[in-house]
mmCIF file of C-alpha atoms in Angstrom:
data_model
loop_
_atom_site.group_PDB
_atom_site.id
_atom_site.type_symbol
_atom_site.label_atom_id
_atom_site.label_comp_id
_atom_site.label_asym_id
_atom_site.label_seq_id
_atom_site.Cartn_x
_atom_site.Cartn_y
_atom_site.Cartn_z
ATOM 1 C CA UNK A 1 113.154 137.171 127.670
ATOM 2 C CA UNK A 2 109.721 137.648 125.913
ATOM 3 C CA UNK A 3 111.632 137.208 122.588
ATOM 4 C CA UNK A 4 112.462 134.155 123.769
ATOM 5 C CA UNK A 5 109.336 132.630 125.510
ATOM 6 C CA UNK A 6 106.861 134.059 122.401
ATOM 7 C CA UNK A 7 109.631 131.755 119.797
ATOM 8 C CA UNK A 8 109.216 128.960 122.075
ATOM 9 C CA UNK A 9 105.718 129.179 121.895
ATOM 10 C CA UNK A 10 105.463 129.603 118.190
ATOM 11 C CA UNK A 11 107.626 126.841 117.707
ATOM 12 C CA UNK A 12 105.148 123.849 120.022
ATOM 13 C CA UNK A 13 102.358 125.919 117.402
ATOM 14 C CA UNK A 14 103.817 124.446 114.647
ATOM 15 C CA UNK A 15 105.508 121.101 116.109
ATOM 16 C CA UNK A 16 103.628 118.358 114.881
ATOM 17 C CA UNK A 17 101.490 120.481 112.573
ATOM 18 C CA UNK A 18 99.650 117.198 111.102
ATOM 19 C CA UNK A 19 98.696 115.909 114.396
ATOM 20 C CA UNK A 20 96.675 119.162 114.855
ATOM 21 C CA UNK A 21 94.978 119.700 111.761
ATOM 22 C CA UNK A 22 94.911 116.331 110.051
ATOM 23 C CA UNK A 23 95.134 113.863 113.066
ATOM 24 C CA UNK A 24 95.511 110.576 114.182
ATOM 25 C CA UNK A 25 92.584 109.527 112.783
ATOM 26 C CA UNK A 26 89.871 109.313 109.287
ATOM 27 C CA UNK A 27 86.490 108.818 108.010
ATOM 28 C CA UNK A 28 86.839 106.591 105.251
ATOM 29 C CA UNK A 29 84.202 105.987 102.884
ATOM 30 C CA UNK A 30 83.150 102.821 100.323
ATOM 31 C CA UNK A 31 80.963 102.133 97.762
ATOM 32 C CA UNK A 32 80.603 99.459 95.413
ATOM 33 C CA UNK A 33 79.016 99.219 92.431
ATOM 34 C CA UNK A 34 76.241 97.799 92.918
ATOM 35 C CA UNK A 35 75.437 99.249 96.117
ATOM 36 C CA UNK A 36 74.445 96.774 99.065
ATOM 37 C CA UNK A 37 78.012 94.690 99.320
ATOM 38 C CA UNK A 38 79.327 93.643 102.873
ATOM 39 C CA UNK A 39 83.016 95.013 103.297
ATOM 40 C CA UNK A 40 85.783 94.729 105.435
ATOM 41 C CA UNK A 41 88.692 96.594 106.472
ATOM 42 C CA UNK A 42 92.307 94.882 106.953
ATOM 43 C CA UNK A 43 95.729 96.303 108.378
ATOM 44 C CA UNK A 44 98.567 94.070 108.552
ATOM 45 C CA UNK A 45 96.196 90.439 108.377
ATOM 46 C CA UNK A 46 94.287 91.846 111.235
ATOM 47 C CA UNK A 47 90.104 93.101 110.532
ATOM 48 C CA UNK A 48 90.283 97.137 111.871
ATOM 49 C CA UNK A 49 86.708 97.710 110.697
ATOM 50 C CA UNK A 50 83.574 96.384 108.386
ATOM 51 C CA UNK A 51 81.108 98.372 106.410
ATOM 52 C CA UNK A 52 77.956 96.417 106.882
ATOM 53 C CA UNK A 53 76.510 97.676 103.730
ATOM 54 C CA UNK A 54 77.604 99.707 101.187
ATOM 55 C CA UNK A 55 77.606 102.697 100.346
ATOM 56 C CA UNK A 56 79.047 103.273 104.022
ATOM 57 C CA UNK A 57 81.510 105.012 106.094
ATOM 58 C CA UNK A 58 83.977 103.885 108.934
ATOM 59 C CA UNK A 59 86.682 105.386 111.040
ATOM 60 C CA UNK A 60 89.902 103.943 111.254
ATOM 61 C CA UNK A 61 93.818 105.189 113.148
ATOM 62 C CA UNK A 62 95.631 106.368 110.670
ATOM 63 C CA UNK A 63 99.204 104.323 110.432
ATOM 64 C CA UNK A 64 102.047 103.417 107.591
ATOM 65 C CA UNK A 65 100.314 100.339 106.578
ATOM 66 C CA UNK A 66 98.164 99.774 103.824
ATOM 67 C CA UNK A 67 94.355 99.135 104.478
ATOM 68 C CA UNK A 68 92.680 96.375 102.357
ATOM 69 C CA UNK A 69 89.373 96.159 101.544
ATOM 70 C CA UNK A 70 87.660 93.478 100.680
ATOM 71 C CA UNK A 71 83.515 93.343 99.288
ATOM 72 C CA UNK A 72 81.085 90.191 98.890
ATOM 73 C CA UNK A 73 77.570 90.570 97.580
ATOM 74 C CA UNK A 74 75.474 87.205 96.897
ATOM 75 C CA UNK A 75 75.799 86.611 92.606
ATOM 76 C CA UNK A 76 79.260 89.006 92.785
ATOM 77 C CA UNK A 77 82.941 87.735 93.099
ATOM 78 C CA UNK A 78 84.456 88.929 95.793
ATOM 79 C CA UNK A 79 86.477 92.210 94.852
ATOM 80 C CA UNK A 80 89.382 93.974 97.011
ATOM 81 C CA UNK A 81 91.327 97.153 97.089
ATOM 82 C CA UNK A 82 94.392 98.096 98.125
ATOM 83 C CA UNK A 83 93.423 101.551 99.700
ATOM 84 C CA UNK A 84 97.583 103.167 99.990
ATOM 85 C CA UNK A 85 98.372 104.682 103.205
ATOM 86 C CA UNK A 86 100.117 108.092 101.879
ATOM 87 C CA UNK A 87 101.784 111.180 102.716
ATOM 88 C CA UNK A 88 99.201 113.768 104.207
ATOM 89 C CA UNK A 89 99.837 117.627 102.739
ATOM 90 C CA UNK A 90 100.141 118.927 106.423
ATOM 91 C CA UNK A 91 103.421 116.497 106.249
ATOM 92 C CA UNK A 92 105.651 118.864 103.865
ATOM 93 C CA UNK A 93 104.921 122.284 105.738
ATOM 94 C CA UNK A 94 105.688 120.868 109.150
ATOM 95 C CA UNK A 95 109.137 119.732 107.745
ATOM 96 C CA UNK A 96 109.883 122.966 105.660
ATOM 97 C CA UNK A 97 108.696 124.838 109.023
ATOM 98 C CA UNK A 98 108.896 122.394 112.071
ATOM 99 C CA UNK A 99 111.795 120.531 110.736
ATOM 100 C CA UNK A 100 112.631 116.624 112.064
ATOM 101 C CA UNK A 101 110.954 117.077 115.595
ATOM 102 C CA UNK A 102 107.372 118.012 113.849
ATOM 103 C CA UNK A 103 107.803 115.576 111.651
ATOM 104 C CA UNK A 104 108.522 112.905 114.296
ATOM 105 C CA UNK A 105 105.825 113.703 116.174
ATOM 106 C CA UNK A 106 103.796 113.391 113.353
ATOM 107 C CA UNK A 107 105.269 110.032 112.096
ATOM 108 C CA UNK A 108 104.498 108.816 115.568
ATOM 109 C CA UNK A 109 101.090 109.397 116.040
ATOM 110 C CA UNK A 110 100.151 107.952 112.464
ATOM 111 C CA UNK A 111 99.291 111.984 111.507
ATOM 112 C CA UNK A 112 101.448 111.991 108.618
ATOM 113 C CA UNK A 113 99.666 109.273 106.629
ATOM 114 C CA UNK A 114 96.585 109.298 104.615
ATOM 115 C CA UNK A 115 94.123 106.740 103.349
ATOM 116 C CA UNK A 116 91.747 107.742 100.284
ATOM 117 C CA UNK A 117 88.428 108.693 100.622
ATOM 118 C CA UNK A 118 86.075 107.913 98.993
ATOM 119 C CA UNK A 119 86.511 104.635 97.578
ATOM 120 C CA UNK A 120 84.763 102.897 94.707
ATOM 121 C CA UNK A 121 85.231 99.025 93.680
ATOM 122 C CA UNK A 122 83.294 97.729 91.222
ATOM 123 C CA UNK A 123 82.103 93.847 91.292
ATOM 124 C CA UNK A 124 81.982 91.492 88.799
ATOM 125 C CA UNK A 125 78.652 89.194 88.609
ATOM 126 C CA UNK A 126 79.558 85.821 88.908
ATOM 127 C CA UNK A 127 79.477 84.049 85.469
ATOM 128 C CA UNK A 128 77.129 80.684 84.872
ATOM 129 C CA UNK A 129 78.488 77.815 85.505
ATOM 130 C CA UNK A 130 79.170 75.142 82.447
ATOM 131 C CA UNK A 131 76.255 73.098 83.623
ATOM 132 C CA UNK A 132 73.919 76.077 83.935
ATOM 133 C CA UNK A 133 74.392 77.316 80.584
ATOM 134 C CA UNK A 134 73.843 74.332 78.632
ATOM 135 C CA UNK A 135 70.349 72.778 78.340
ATOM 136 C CA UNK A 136 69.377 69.458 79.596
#
């Protein structure tokens, strides 16, 4: 009977093993080069977050869907990056040892998915116009 009760418990340890150590949840961080650009952050057409100057850091629920980022800075063209939403490593050891019901706890909650952190997108300055380059 304790045989049983201690392998029950082990197994809830390990059931959604990315929930506990990874998640539902990240800190992700931009930066632009230059510094000082306005971001935000977009999920399925919807704004999850904005980094009101850059180099900054937001938090965002972790999910399947990509995040895209977009940057403006006055005299830059606006620059964007797809930021992927990936597999976190907690993912393959909670199916190797937690099999399907870990991992659908974890797919779930949004725990099995990570963004990257940091990110870096550079901006282009926005080239003269005809009219400004030529002399009148």
């Amino acid at each position: 009977m304790i045989r049983v009760a201690l392998i029950a418990a082990m197994s809830l340890l390990i059931v959604g093993c990315s929930t506990i150590t990874e998640g539902r949840s990240q800190n992700i961080t931009v930066t632009t080069d230059p510094p000082g650009a306005k971001c935000k952050l977009e999920r399925q057409g919807a704004v999850i977050a904005n980094v009101d100057q850059t180099p900054g850091s937001v938090y965002v629920e972790k999910t399947k869907y990509d995040i895209l980022i977009t940057c403006e800075k006055d005299g830059y063209e606006t620059a964007t990056l797809n930021n992927h939403s990936g597999v976190a490593a907690a993912t393959f050891g909670n199916i190797i040892l937690g099999g399907g019901i870990g991992w659908a706890i974890d797919s779930a909650t949004g725990s099995d998915n990570r963004y990257d952190s940091p990110v870096t997108i550079t901006m282009m300055q926005h080239s003269p116009s005809p009219e400004a380059a030529s002399p009148q």
